[in-house]
GROMACS .gro file of N, CA and C in nm:
model
  399
    1MET      N    1  -1.746  -0.775   3.031
    1MET     CA    2  -1.679  -0.647   3.014
    1MET      C    3  -1.538  -0.665   2.959
    2LEU      N    4  -1.469  -0.768   3.000
    2LEU     CA    5  -1.333  -0.792   2.952
    2LEU      C    6  -1.330  -0.809   2.800
    3ALA      N    7  -1.427  -0.877   2.742
    3ALA     CA    8  -1.431  -0.898   2.597
    3ALA      C    9  -1.441  -0.765   2.522
    4LEU      N   10  -1.506  -0.665   2.581
    4LEU     CA   11  -1.519  -0.536   2.515
    4LEU      C   12  -1.387  -0.461   2.510
    5SER      N   13  -1.300  -0.478   2.607
    5SER     CA   14  -1.174  -0.405   2.608
    5SER      C   15  -1.065  -0.475   2.526
    6TRP      N   16  -1.079  -0.603   2.499
    6TRP     CA   17  -0.976  -0.677   2.427
    6TRP      C   18  -0.946  -0.622   2.287
    7PRO      N   19  -1.046  -0.594   2.200
    7PRO     CA   20  -1.012  -0.544   2.067
    7PRO      C   21  -0.933  -0.414   2.070
    8SER      N   22  -0.964  -0.323   2.161
    8SER     CA   23  -0.890  -0.197   2.164
    8SER      C   24  -0.744  -0.220   2.204
    9VAL      N   25  -0.718  -0.318   2.289
    9VAL     CA   26  -0.581  -0.350   2.328
    9VAL      C   27  -0.508  -0.408   2.207
   10ALA      N   28  -0.572  -0.497   2.132
   10ALA     CA   29  -0.509  -0.559   2.015
   10ALA      C   30  -0.478  -0.452   1.911
   11VAL      N   31  -0.569  -0.361   1.888
   11VAL     CA   32  -0.547  -0.255   1.789
   11VAL      C   33  -0.433  -0.164   1.833
   12ALA      N   34  -0.425  -0.133   1.960
   12ALA     CA   35  -0.320  -0.045   2.011
   12ALA      C   36  -0.182  -0.107   1.994
   13ASP      N   37  -0.173  -0.240   1.996
   13ASP     CA   38  -0.045  -0.308   1.981
   13ASP      C   39   0.001  -0.316   1.836
   14GLU      N   40  -0.088  -0.293   1.739
   14GLU     CA   41  -0.051  -0.305   1.599
   14GLU      C   42   0.030  -0.183   1.555
   15SER      N   43   0.135  -0.211   1.481
   15SER     CA   44   0.217  -0.104   1.427
   15SER      C   45   0.142  -0.037   1.312
   16PRO      N   46   0.150   0.097   1.301
   16PRO     CA   47   0.082   0.162   1.188
   16PRO      C   48   0.142   0.116   1.055
   17VAL      N   49   0.059   0.111   0.954
   17VAL     CA   50   0.104   0.073   0.821
   17VAL      C   51   0.130   0.202   0.744
   18LEU      N   52   0.254   0.220   0.700
   18LEU     CA   53   0.296   0.344   0.637
   18LEU      C   54   0.316   0.328   0.487
   19LEU      N   55   0.287   0.433   0.416
   19LEU     CA   56   0.308   0.440   0.273
   19LEU      C   57   0.457   0.459   0.249
   20VAL      N   58   0.519   0.378   0.163
   20VAL     CA   59   0.662   0.390   0.136
   20VAL      C   60   0.689   0.390  -0.014
   21ALA      N   61   0.796   0.459  -0.052
   21ALA     CA   62   0.832   0.470  -0.193
   21ALA      C   63   0.982   0.450  -0.211
   22HIS      N   64   1.019   0.429  -0.336
   22HIS     CA   65   1.160   0.422  -0.376
   22HIS      C   66   1.226   0.554  -0.335
   23PRO      N   67   1.352   0.551  -0.291
   23PRO     CA   68   1.416   0.673  -0.243
   23PRO      C   69   1.428   0.786  -0.346
   24ASP      N   70   1.425   0.755  -0.474
   24ASP     CA   71   1.436   0.858  -0.578
   24ASP      C   72   1.304   0.927  -0.611
   25VAL      N   73   1.193   0.877  -0.557
   25VAL     CA   74   1.064   0.941  -0.582
   25VAL      C   75   1.065   1.078  -0.515
   26ARG      N   76   1.028   1.182  -0.591
   26ARG     CA   77   1.034   1.318  -0.538
   26ARG      C   78   0.908   1.358  -0.461
   27THR      N   79   0.800   1.285  -0.478
   27THR     CA   80   0.676   1.316  -0.407
   27THR      C   81   0.688   1.267  -0.263
   28VAL      N   82   0.667   1.356  -0.168
   28VAL     CA   83   0.679   1.317  -0.027
   28VAL      C   84   0.545   1.319   0.045
   29ARG      N   85   0.439   1.364  -0.025
   29ARG     CA   86   0.307   1.374   0.036
   29ARG      C   87   0.201   1.345  -0.071
   30LEU      N   88   0.103   1.263  -0.035
   30LEU     CA   89  -0.010   1.234  -0.123
   30LEU      C   90  -0.139   1.254  -0.045
   31THR      N   91  -0.245   1.291  -0.115
   31THR     CA   92  -0.375   1.296  -0.052
   31THR      C   93  -0.433   1.154  -0.049
   32ARG      N   94  -0.535   1.133   0.031
   32ARG     CA   95  -0.600   1.002   0.033
   32ARG      C   96  -0.658   0.970  -0.105
   33ASP      N   97  -0.716   1.071  -0.171
   33ASP     CA   98  -0.774   1.047  -0.304
   33ASP      C   99  -0.668   1.005  -0.405
   34ASN      N  100  -0.551   1.074  -0.404
   34ASN     CA  101  -0.442   1.035  -0.495
   34ASN      C  102  -0.394   0.894  -0.463
   35THR      N  103  -0.377   0.865  -0.336
   35THR     CA  104  -0.329   0.733  -0.295
   35THR      C  105  -0.427   0.625  -0.337
   36ARG      N  106  -0.555   0.650  -0.316
   36ARG     CA  107  -0.658   0.554  -0.355
   36ARG      C  108  -0.656   0.533  -0.507
   37ALA      N  109  -0.643   0.641  -0.583
   37ALA     CA  110  -0.639   0.630  -0.730
   37ALA      C  111  -0.517   0.552  -0.776
   38ILE      N  112  -0.403   0.573  -0.710
   38ILE     CA  113  -0.281   0.500  -0.746
   38ILE      C  114  -0.299   0.351  -0.716
   39PHE      N  115  -0.348   0.317  -0.598
   39PHE     CA  116  -0.363   0.176  -0.561
   39PHE      C  117  -0.478   0.109  -0.638
   40ALA      N  118  -0.573   0.186  -0.687
   40ALA     CA  119  -0.679   0.130  -0.772
   40ALA      C  120  -0.630   0.118  -0.916
   41MET      N  121  -0.507   0.163  -0.941
   41MET     CA  122  -0.442   0.159  -1.072
   41MET      C  123  -0.508   0.253  -1.174
   42ARG      N  124  -0.578   0.355  -1.123
   42ARG     CA  125  -0.637   0.457  -1.212
   42ARG      C  126  -0.539   0.570  -1.239
   43GLN      N  127  -0.453   0.599  -1.142
   43GLN     CA  128  -0.348   0.700  -1.161
   43GLN      C  129  -0.218   0.623  -1.175
   44ARG      N  130  -0.153   0.637  -1.290
   44ARG     CA  131  -0.037   0.554  -1.320
   44ARG      C  132   0.096   0.628  -1.312
   45THR      N  133   0.091   0.757  -1.279
   45THR     CA  134   0.216   0.833  -1.269
   45THR      C  135   0.217   0.915  -1.141
   46TRP      N  136   0.339   0.944  -1.096
   46TRP     CA  137   0.359   1.037  -0.986
   46TRP      C  138   0.328   1.176  -1.039
   47PRO      N  139   0.305   1.273  -0.951
   47PRO     CA  140   0.278   1.410  -0.998
   47PRO      C  141   0.384   1.466  -1.093
   48ASP      N  142   0.510   1.420  -1.082
   48ASP     CA  143   0.615   1.470  -1.172
   48ASP      C  144   0.621   1.394  -1.304
   49GLY      N  145   0.531   1.298  -1.325
   49GLY     CA  146   0.525   1.225  -1.452
   49GLY      C  147   0.594   1.090  -1.451
   50GLN      N  148   0.673   1.060  -1.349
   50GLN     CA  149   0.739   0.929  -1.340
   50GLN      C  150   0.634   0.820  -1.322
   51ALA      N  151   0.654   0.705  -1.384
   51ALA     CA  152   0.561   0.593  -1.370
   51ALA      C  153   0.561   0.540  -1.227
   52VAL      N  154   0.441   0.512  -1.176
   52VAL     CA  155   0.427   0.451  -1.043
   52VAL      C  156   0.426   0.300  -1.061
   53ARG      N  157   0.503   0.231  -0.981
   53ARG     CA  158   0.505   0.084  -0.981
   53ARG      C  159   0.448   0.039  -0.846
   54VAL      N  160   0.321   0.001  -0.845
   54VAL     CA  161   0.251  -0.032  -0.720
   54VAL      C  162   0.279  -0.176  -0.679
   55HIS      N  163   0.307  -0.194  -0.551
   55HIS     CA  164   0.331  -0.327  -0.493
   55HIS      C  165   0.234  -0.346  -0.377
   56VAL      N  166   0.176  -0.466  -0.369
   56VAL     CA  167   0.082  -0.498  -0.262
   56VAL      C  168   0.108  -0.638  -0.208
   57LEU      N  169   0.067  -0.659  -0.083
   57LEU     CA  170   0.068  -0.793  -0.024
   57LEU      C  171  -0.057  -0.867  -0.069
   58ASN      N  172  -0.063  -0.997  -0.045
   58ASN     CA  173  -0.181  -1.076  -0.079
   58ASN      C  174  -0.305  -1.023  -0.008
   59ASN      N  175  -0.420  -1.042  -0.070
   59ASN     CA  176  -0.546  -0.995  -0.012
   59ASN      C  177  -0.573  -1.048   0.128
   60ASP      N  178  -0.527  -1.169   0.157
   60ASP     CA  179  -0.556  -1.228   0.288
   60ASP      C  180  -0.450  -1.191   0.394
   61ASP      N  181  -0.351  -1.112   0.357
   61ASP     CA  182  -0.250  -1.068   0.454
   61ASP      C  183  -0.312  -0.962   0.544
   62PRO      N  184  -0.301  -0.976   0.677
   62PRO     CA  185  -0.362  -0.878   0.769
   62PRO      C  186  -0.308  -0.736   0.749
   63VAL      N  187  -0.181  -0.722   0.713
   63VAL     CA  188  -0.124  -0.588   0.691
   63VAL      C  189  -0.189  -0.523   0.569
   64HIS      N  190  -0.212  -0.602   0.464
   64HIS     CA  191  -0.281  -0.549   0.346
   64HIS      C  192  -0.421  -0.502   0.384
   65GLY      N  193  -0.492  -0.585   0.459
   65GLY     CA  194  -0.627  -0.549   0.502
   65GLY      C  195  -0.630  -0.421   0.583
   66ARG      N  196  -0.536  -0.407   0.676
   66ARG     CA  197  -0.529  -0.285   0.757
   66ARG      C  198  -0.497  -0.164   0.672
   67PHE      N  199  -0.400  -0.176   0.581
   67PHE     CA  200  -0.363  -0.063   0.496
   67PHE      C  201  -0.482  -0.017   0.412
   68VAL      N  202  -0.546  -0.111   0.346
   68VAL     CA  203  -0.656  -0.078   0.256
   68VAL      C  204  -0.772  -0.016   0.333
   69LYS      N  205  -0.809  -0.075   0.445
   69LYS     CA  206  -0.922  -0.023   0.522
   69LYS      C  207  -0.890   0.109   0.590
   70GLU      N  208  -0.775   0.116   0.659
   70GLU     CA  209  -0.743   0.235   0.737
   70GLU      C  210  -0.694   0.351   0.652
   71ARG      N  211  -0.611   0.325   0.554
   71ARG     CA  212  -0.549   0.434   0.478
   71ARG      C  213  -0.625   0.470   0.351
   72LEU      N  214  -0.685   0.370   0.284
   72LEU     CA  215  -0.758   0.397   0.160
   72LEU      C  216  -0.908   0.406   0.180
   73ALA      N  217  -0.956   0.362   0.295
   73ALA     CA  218  -1.099   0.362   0.328
   73ALA      C  219  -1.183   0.282   0.229
   74VAL      N  220  -1.129   0.167   0.187
   74VAL     CA  221  -1.204   0.070   0.107
   74VAL      C  222  -1.173  -0.068   0.162
   75TYR      N  223  -1.242  -0.169   0.110
   75TYR     CA  224  -1.216  -0.306   0.152
   75TYR      C  225  -1.129  -0.375   0.048
   76PRO      N  226  -1.047  -0.473   0.091
   76PRO     CA  227  -0.960  -0.542  -0.004
   76PRO      C  228  -1.034  -0.599  -0.125
   77HIS      N  229  -1.154  -0.654  -0.103
   77HIS     CA  230  -1.226  -0.714  -0.216
   77HIS      C  231  -1.269  -0.607  -0.318
   78GLN      N  232  -1.294  -0.483  -0.272
   78GLN     CA  233  -1.330  -0.376  -0.364
   78GLN      C  234  -1.211  -0.340  -0.453
   79LEU      N  235  -1.094  -0.335  -0.395
   79LEU     CA  236  -0.973  -0.307  -0.471
   79LEU      C  237  -0.947  -0.419  -0.572
   80GLN      N  238  -0.963  -0.543  -0.527
   80GLN     CA  239  -0.942  -0.658  -0.617
   80GLN      C  240  -1.039  -0.653  -0.734
   81LEU      N  241  -1.165  -0.617  -0.709
   81LEU     CA  242  -1.262  -0.606  -0.819
   81LEU      C  243  -1.219  -0.501  -0.921
   82ALA      N  244  -1.168  -0.388  -0.874
   82ALA     CA  245  -1.121  -0.283  -0.965
   82ALA      C  246  -1.005  -0.336  -1.051
   83TRP      N  247  -0.910  -0.406  -0.987
   83TRP     CA  248  -0.797  -0.462  -1.062
   83TRP      C  249  -0.844  -0.565  -1.164
   84ASP      N  250  -0.934  -0.654  -1.121
   84ASP     CA  251  -0.985  -0.758  -1.211
   84ASP      C  252  -1.055  -0.697  -1.332
   85ARG      N  253  -1.135  -0.593  -1.308
   85ARG     CA  254  -1.206  -0.527  -1.418
   85ARG      C  255  -1.108  -0.473  -1.522
   86MET      N  256  -1.003  -0.408  -1.476
   86MET     CA  257  -0.904  -0.351  -1.569
   86MET      C  258  -0.830  -0.461  -1.645
   87VAL      N  259  -0.790  -0.565  -1.575
   87VAL     CA  260  -0.716  -0.674  -1.639
   87VAL      C  261  -0.804  -0.743  -1.742
   88PHE      N  262  -0.926  -0.777  -1.705
   88PHE     CA  263  -1.015  -0.851  -1.796
   88PHE      C  264  -1.062  -0.766  -1.913
   89SER      N  265  -1.071  -0.635  -1.894
   89SER     CA  266  -1.114  -0.548  -2.004
   89SER      C  267  -0.997  -0.504  -2.091
   90GLY      N  268  -0.875  -0.531  -2.046
   90GLY     CA  269  -0.758  -0.492  -2.122
   90GLY      C  270  -0.721  -0.346  -2.108
   91THR      N  271  -0.777  -0.278  -2.008
   91THR     CA  272  -0.750  -0.135  -1.991
   91THR      C  273  -0.639  -0.105  -1.891
   92GLY      N  274  -0.588  -0.208  -1.826
   92GLY     CA  275  -0.483  -0.185  -1.726
   92GLY      C  276  -0.432  -0.316  -1.672
   93GLN      N  277  -0.349  -0.306  -1.572
   93GLN     CA  278  -0.296  -0.426  -1.509
   93GLN      C  279  -0.301  -0.413  -1.357
   94ALA      N  280  -0.293  -0.526  -1.293
   94ALA     CA  281  -0.295  -0.529  -1.146
   94ALA      C  282  -0.158  -0.491  -1.093
   95PRO      N  283  -0.151  -0.450  -0.967
   95PRO     CA  284  -0.021  -0.420  -0.907
   95PRO      C  285   0.063  -0.547  -0.891
   96THR      N  286   0.190  -0.529  -0.865
   96THR     CA  287   0.280  -0.641  -0.840
   96THR      C  288   0.254  -0.693  -0.700
   97ARG      N  289   0.232  -0.824  -0.689
   97ARG     CA  290   0.210  -0.887  -0.558
   97ARG      C  291   0.342  -0.934  -0.500
   98VAL      N  292   0.357  -0.909  -0.371
   98VAL     CA  293   0.473  -0.961  -0.298
   98VAL      C  294   0.419  -1.045  -0.183
   99PHE      N  295   0.503  -1.130  -0.127
   99PHE     CA  296   0.454  -1.228  -0.031
   99PHE      C  297   0.491  -1.199   0.114
  100SER      N  298   0.569  -1.093   0.136
  100SER     CA  299   0.606  -1.058   0.273
  100SER      C  300   0.646  -0.911   0.277
  101GLN      N  301   0.650  -0.856   0.397
  101GLN     CA  302   0.695  -0.718   0.410
  101GLN      C  303   0.844  -0.705   0.376
  102ALA      N  304   0.921  -0.807   0.405
  102ALA     CA  305   1.064  -0.804   0.370
  102ALA      C  306   1.078  -0.796   0.218
  103GLU      N  307   0.999  -0.876   0.145
  103GLU     CA  308   1.004  -0.870  -0.001
  103GLU      C  309   0.952  -0.735  -0.051
  104MET      N  310   0.850  -0.682   0.014
  104MET     CA  311   0.797  -0.550  -0.022
  104MET      C  312   0.908  -0.446  -0.011
  105ARG      N  313   0.979  -0.446   0.100
  105ARG     CA  314   1.087  -0.349   0.121
  105ARG      C  315   1.194  -0.363   0.012
  106GLU      N  316   1.232  -0.486  -0.021
  106GLU     CA  317   1.334  -0.509  -0.124
  106GLU      C  318   1.287  -0.458  -0.261
  107ARG      N  319   1.161  -0.488  -0.296
  107ARG     CA  320   1.108  -0.446  -0.425
  107ARG      C  321   1.096  -0.295  -0.434
  108ILE      N  322   1.049  -0.231  -0.327
  108ILE     CA  323   1.035  -0.085  -0.327
  108ILE      C  324   1.174  -0.022  -0.340
  109ALA      N  325   1.271  -0.073  -0.266
  109ALA     CA  326   1.407  -0.018  -0.267
  109ALA      C  327   1.476  -0.033  -0.402
  110SER      N  328   1.440  -0.137  -0.477
  110SER     CA  329   1.512  -0.165  -0.602
  110SER      C  330   1.435  -0.131  -0.729
  111THR      N  331   1.312  -0.079  -0.717
  111THR     CA  332   1.230  -0.050  -0.834
  111THR      C  333   1.203   0.100  -0.844
  112PRO      N  334   1.263   0.169  -0.941
  112PRO     CA  335   1.236   0.313  -0.956
  112PRO      C  336   1.086   0.340  -0.970
  113GLY      N  337   1.038   0.440  -0.898
  113GLY     CA  338   0.897   0.477  -0.903
  113GLY      C  339   0.806   0.391  -0.817
  114ALA      N  340   0.863   0.298  -0.742
  114ALA     CA  341   0.783   0.202  -0.666
  114ALA      C  342   0.711   0.268  -0.548
  115LEU      N  343   0.592   0.214  -0.519
  115LEU     CA  344   0.511   0.255  -0.405
  115LEU      C  345   0.452   0.131  -0.341
  116GLY      N  346   0.449   0.130  -0.209
  116GLY     CA  347   0.390   0.019  -0.135
  116GLY      C  348   0.364   0.063   0.008
  117TYR      N  349   0.363  -0.033   0.099
  117TYR     CA  350   0.335  -0.002   0.239
  117TYR      C  351   0.406  -0.102   0.328
  118LEU      N  352   0.443  -0.055   0.446
  118LEU     CA  353   0.514  -0.138   0.544
  118LEU      C  354   0.477  -0.096   0.684
  119GLU      N  355   0.486  -0.189   0.777
  119GLU     CA  356   0.478  -0.153   0.918
  119GLU      C  357   0.611  -0.089   0.955
  120ARG      N  358   0.609  -0.003   1.055
  120ARG     CA  359   0.727   0.075   1.095
  120ARG      C  360   0.851  -0.012   1.118
  121GLU      N  361   0.834  -0.130   1.175
  121GLU     CA  362   0.949  -0.215   1.206
  121GLU      C  363   1.025  -0.262   1.082
  122TYR      N  364   0.963  -0.254   0.964
  122TYR     CA  365   1.028  -0.298   0.841
  122TYR      C  366   1.097  -0.183   0.766
  123LEU      N  367   1.085  -0.061   0.816
  123LEU     CA  368   1.147   0.053   0.749
  123LEU      C  369   1.298   0.049   0.766
  124ASP      N  370   1.368   0.095   0.663
  124ASP     CA  371   1.511   0.121   0.674
  124ASP      C  372   1.545   0.233   0.577
  125ASP      N  373   1.673   0.266   0.566
  125ASP     CA  374   1.710   0.381   0.485
  125ASP      C  375   1.706   0.356   0.334
  126ARG      N  376   1.666   0.238   0.292
  126ARG     CA  377   1.654   0.210   0.149
  126ARG      C  378   1.520   0.251   0.091
  127VAL      N  379   1.425   0.285   0.178
  127VAL     CA  380   1.292   0.331   0.133
  127VAL      C  381   1.260   0.461   0.205
  128GLN      N  382   1.169   0.539   0.147
  128GLN     CA  383   1.127   0.662   0.213
  128GLN      C  384   0.977   0.655   0.245
  129VAL      N  385   0.941   0.715   0.356
  129VAL     CA  386   0.800   0.722   0.393
  129VAL      C  387   0.736   0.839   0.319
  130VAL      N  388   0.619   0.815   0.262
  130VAL     CA  389   0.541   0.919   0.195
  130VAL      C  390   0.424   0.950   0.288
  131SER      N  391   0.411   1.074   0.328
  131SER     CA  392   0.301   1.107   0.417
  131SER      C  393   0.171   1.117   0.339
  132MET      N  394   0.062   1.091   0.408
  132MET     CA  395  -0.069   1.092   0.345
  132MET      C  396  -0.160   1.188   0.420
  133GLU      N  397  -0.220   1.280   0.348
  133GLU     CA  398  -0.310   1.379   0.409
  133GLU      C  399  -0.452   1.329   0.406
   0.00000   0.00000   0.00000
């Protein structure tokens, strides 16, 4: 019985992964479909026409896995396949990879139009949270 309760305790201890953007981005809310299209690199602009600069952690990073599964409702390998298809066909490019949440925060804060994700503990006033419906 103890083994059955352990995963729920581990999940409860995890900080939610939040969608974050450069502070000058005027969009404060995205639908799941819009967010999925942006991270799949199919939607390349914010609703106001500004270019979106997508940043992601490595596929094997647990925070990336949680964000993709919980917020986008896809698996990391599915997203990677979409990026690979676009890159190899010449129709698009993959998002910018960062190696830590600290680097993610720095890149989002310093790149106009940037979008990424962070756990709550990495938030500061240099990035804004974008809510997702």
